[in-house]
PDB file of C-alpha atoms in Angstrom:
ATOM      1  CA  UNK A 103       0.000   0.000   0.000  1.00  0.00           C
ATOM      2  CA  UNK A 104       0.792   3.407  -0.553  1.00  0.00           C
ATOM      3  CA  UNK A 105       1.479   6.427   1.715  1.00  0.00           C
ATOM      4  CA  UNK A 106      -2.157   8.585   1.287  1.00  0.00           C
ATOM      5  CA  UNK A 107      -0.215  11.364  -0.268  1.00  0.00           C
ATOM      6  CA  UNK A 108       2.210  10.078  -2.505  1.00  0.00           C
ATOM      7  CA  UNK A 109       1.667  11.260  -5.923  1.00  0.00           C
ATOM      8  CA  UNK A 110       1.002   8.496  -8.810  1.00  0.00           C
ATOM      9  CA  UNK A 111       2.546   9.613 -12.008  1.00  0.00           C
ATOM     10  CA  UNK A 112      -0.135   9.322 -14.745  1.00  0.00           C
ATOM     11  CA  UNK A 113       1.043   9.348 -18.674  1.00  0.00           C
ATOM     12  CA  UNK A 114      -0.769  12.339 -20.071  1.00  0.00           C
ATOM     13  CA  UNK A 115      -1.119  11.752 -23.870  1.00  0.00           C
ATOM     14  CA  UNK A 116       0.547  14.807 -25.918  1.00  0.00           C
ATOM     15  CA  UNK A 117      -2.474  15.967 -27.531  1.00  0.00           C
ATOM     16  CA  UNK A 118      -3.008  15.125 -31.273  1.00  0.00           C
ATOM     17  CA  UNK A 119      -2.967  18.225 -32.650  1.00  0.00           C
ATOM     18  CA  UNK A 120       0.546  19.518 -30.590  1.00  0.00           C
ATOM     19  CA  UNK A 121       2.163  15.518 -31.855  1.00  0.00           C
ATOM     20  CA  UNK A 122       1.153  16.675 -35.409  1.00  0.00           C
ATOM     21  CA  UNK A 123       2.648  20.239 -35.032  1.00  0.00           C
ATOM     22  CA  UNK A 124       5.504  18.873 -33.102  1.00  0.00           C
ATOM     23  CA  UNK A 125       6.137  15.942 -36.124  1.00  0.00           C
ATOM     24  CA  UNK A 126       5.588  18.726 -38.749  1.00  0.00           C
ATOM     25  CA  UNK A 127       8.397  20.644 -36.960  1.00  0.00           C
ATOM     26  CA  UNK A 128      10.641  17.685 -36.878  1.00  0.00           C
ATOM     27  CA  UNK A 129      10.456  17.274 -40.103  1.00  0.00           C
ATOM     28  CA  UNK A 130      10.972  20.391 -41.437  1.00  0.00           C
ATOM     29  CA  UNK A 131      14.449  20.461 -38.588  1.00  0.00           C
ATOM     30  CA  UNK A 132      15.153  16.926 -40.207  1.00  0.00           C
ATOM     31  CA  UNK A 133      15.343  18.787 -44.257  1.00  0.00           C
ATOM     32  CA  UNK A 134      17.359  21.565 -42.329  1.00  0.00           C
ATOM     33  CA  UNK A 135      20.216  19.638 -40.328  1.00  0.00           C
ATOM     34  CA  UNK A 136      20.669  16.839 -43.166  1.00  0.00           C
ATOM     35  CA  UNK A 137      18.800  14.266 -41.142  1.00  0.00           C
ATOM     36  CA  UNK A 138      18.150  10.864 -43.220  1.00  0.00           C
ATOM     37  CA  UNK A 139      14.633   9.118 -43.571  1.00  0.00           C
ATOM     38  CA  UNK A 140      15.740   7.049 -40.516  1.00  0.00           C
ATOM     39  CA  UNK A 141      16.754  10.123 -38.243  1.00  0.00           C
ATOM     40  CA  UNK A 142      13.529  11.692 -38.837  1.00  0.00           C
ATOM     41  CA  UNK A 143      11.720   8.469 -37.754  1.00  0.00           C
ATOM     42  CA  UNK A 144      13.947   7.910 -34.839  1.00  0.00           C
ATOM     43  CA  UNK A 145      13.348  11.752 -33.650  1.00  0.00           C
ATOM     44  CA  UNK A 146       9.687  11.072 -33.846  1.00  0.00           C
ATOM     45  CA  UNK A 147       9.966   7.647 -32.056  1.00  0.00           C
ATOM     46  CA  UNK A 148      12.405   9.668 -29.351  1.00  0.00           C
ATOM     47  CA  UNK A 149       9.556  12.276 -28.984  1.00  0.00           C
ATOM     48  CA  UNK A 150       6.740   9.449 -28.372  1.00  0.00           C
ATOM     49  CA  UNK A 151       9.170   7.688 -25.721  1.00  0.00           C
ATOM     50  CA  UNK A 152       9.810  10.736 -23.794  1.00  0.00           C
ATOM     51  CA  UNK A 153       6.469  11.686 -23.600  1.00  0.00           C
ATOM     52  CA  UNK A 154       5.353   8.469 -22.572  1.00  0.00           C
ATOM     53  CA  UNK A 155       7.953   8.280 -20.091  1.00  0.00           C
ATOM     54  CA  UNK A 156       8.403  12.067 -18.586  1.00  0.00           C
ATOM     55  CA  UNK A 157       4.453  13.459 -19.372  1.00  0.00           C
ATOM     56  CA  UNK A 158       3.633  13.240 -15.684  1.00  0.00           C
ATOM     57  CA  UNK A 159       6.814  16.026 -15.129  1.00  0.00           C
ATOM     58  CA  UNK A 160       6.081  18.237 -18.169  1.00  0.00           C
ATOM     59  CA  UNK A 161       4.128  20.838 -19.629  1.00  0.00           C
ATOM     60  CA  UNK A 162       2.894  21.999 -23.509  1.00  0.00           C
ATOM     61  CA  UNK A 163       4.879  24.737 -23.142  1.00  0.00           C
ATOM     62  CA  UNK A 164       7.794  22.497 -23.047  1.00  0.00           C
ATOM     63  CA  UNK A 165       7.073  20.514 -26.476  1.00  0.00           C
ATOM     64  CA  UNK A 166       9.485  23.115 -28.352  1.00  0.00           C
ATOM     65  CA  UNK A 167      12.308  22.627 -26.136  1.00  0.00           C
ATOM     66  CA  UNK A 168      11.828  18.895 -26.049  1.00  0.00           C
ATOM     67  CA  UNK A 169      12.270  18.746 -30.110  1.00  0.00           C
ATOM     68  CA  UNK A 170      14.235  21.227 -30.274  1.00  0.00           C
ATOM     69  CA  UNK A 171      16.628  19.174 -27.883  1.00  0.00           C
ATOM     70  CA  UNK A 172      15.577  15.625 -29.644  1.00  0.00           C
ATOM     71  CA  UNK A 173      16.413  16.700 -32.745  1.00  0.00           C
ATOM     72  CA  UNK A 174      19.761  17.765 -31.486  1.00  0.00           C
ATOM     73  CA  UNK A 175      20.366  14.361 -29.629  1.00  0.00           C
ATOM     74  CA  UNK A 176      19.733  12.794 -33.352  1.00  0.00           C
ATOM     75  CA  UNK A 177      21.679  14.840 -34.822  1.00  0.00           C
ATOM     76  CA  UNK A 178      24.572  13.611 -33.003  1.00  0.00           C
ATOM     77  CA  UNK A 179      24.416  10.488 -34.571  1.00  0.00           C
ATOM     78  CA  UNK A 180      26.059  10.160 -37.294  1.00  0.00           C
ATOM     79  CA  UNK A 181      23.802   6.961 -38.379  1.00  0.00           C
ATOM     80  CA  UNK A 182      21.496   9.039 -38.897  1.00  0.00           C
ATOM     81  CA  UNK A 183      23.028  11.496 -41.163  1.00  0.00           C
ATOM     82  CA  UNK A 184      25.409   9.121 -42.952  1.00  0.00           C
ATOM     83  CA  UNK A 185      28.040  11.189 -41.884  1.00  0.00           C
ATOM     84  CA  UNK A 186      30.286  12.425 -39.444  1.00  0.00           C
ATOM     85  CA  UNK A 187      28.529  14.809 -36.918  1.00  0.00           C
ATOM     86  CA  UNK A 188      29.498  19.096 -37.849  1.00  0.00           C
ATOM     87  CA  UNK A 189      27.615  21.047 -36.235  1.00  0.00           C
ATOM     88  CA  UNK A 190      24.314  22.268 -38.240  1.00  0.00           C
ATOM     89  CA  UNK A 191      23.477  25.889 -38.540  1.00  0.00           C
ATOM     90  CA  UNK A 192      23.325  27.349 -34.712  1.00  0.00           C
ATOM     91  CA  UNK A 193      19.765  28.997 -35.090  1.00  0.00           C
ATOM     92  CA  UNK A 194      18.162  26.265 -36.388  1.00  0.00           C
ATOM     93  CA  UNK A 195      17.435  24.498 -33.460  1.00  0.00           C
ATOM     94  CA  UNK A 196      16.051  27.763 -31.895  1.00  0.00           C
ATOM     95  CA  UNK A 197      14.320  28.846 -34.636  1.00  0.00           C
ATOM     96  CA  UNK A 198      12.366  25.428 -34.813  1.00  0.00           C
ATOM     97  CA  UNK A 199      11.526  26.090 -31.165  1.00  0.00           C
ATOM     98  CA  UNK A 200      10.544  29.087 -31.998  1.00  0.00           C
ATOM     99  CA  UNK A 201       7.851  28.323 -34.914  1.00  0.00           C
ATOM    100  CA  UNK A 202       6.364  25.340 -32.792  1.00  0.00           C
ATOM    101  CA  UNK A 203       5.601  27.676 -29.715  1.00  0.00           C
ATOM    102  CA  UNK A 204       4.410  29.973 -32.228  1.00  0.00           C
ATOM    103  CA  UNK A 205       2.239  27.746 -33.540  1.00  0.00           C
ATOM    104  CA  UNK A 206       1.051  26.189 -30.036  1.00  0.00           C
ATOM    105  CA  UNK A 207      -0.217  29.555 -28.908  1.00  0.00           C
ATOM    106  CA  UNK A 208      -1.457  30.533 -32.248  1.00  0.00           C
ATOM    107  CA  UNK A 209      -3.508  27.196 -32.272  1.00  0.00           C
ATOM    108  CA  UNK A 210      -4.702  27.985 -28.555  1.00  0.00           C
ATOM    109  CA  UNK A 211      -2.533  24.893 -27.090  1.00  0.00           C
ATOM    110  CA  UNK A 212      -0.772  27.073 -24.811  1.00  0.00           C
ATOM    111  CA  UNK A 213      -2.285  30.581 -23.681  1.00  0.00           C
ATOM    112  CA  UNK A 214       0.720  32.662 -23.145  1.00  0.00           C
ATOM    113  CA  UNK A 215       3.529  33.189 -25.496  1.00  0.00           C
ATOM    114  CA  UNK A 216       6.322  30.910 -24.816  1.00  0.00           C
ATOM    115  CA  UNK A 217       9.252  32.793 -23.494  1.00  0.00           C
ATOM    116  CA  UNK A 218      12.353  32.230 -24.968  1.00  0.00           C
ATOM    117  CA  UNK A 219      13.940  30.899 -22.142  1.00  0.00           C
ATOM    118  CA  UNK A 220      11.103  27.979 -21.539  1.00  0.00           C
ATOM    119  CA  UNK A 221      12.766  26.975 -25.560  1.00  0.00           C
ATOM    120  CA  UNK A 222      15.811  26.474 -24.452  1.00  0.00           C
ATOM    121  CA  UNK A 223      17.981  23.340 -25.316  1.00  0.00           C
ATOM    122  CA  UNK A 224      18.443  21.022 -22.538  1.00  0.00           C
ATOM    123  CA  UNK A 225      19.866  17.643 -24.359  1.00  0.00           C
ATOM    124  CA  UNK A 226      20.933  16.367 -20.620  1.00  0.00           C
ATOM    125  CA  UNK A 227      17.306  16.598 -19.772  1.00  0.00           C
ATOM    126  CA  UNK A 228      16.186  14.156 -22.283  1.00  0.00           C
ATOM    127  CA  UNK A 229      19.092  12.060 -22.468  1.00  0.00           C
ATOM    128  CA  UNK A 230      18.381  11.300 -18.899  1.00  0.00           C
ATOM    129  CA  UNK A 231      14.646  10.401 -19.109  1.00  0.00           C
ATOM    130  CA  UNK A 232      15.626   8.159 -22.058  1.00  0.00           C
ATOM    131  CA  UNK A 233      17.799   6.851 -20.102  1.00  0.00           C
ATOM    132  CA  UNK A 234      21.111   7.363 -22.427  1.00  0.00           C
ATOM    133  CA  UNK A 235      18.932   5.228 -25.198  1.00  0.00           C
ATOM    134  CA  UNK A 236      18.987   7.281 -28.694  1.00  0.00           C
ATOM    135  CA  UNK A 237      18.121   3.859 -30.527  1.00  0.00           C
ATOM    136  CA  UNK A 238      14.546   2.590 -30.694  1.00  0.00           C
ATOM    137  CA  UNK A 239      12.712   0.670 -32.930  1.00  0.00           C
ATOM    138  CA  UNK A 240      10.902   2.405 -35.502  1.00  0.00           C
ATOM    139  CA  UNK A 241       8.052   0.871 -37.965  1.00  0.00           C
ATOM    140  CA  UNK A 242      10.905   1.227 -40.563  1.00  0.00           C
ATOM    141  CA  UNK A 243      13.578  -0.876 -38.420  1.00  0.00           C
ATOM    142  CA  UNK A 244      10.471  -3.302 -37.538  1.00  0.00           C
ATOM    143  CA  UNK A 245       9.289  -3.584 -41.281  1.00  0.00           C
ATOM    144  CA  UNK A 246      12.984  -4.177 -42.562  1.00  0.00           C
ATOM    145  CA  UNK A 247      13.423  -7.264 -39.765  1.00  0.00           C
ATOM    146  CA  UNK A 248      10.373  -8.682 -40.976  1.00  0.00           C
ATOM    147  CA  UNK A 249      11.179  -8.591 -44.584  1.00  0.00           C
ATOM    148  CA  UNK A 250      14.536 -10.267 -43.567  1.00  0.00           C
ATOM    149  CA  UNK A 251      12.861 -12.612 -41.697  1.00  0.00           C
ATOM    150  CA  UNK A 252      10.648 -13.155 -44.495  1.00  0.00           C
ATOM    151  CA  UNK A 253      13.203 -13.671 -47.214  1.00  0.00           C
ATOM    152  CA  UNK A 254      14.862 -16.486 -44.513  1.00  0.00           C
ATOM    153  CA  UNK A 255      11.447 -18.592 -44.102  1.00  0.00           C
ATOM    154  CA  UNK A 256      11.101 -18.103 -47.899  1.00  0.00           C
ATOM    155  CA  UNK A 257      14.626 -18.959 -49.303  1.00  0.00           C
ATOM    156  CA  UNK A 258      13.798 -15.595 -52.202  1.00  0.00           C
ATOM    157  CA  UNK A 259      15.636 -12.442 -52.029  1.00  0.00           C
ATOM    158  CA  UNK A 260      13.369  -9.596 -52.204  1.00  0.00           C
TER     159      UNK A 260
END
């Protein structure tokens, strides 16, 4: 049994309209910092994980930093540009932030402007919810095992 007032975290979902805005900003940040198919669809599987895992300790307001930051983490991956890791052009990060609180308090999300300073880029902050784990399966990684798997039970190359 639990104490009476000891707080259970609940998952909030992100709503659908912020995950679209929020995906729509990724990709857009993806085209910008020379992000393959696969680090787009990694940055969106990041973003699903972290919500899933941190929503009871966050806010809206903090969906730009958290992509923002994601998108950075990615970034740093050189799988998932298909090269070595330079750094991408400095206000792109921020000015990703920027549009996607923009858009959140345009779209009534959020009903205050985001200040700057709530955008900020904390990579720490996310690495540590995930837990250090930038790797997770996407439906891309899931659909190329399976036609693997397939072409092994089968004996044809597809």
């Amino acid at each position: 049994l639990r104490a009476p007032h000891q707080q259970v975290a609940v998952n909030v979902p992100l709503p659908r309209e912020a995950r679209a805005a929020a995906v729509h900003m990724l990709g857009g940040l993806a085209l910008r910092i020379g992000l393959n198919p696969d680090g787009f669809q990694t940055a969106v599987a990041l973003l699903d994980t972290y919500w899933v895992k941190a929503s009871a300790r966050v806010e809206l307001e903090d969906l730009p930093s958290i992509c923002a930051s994601i998108g950075k983490l990615v970034h740093k991956s050189n799988r998932c540009t298909g090269q070595h890791y330079s750094q991408p052009p400095s206000p792109a990060f921020g000015q990703a932030a920027a549009w996607l609180a923009a858009w959140l308090h345009a779209h009534g999300l959020v009903t205050v402007p985001i200040a700057e300073e709530r955008r900020a880029i904390n990579e720490e902050r996310i690495f540590k919810v995930l837990e250090g784990r930038l790797d997770v399966p996407t439906v891309d990684l899931w659909m190329q095992a399976l036609d693997e798997r397939s072409d092994i039970t089968t004996g044809e190359k597809q």
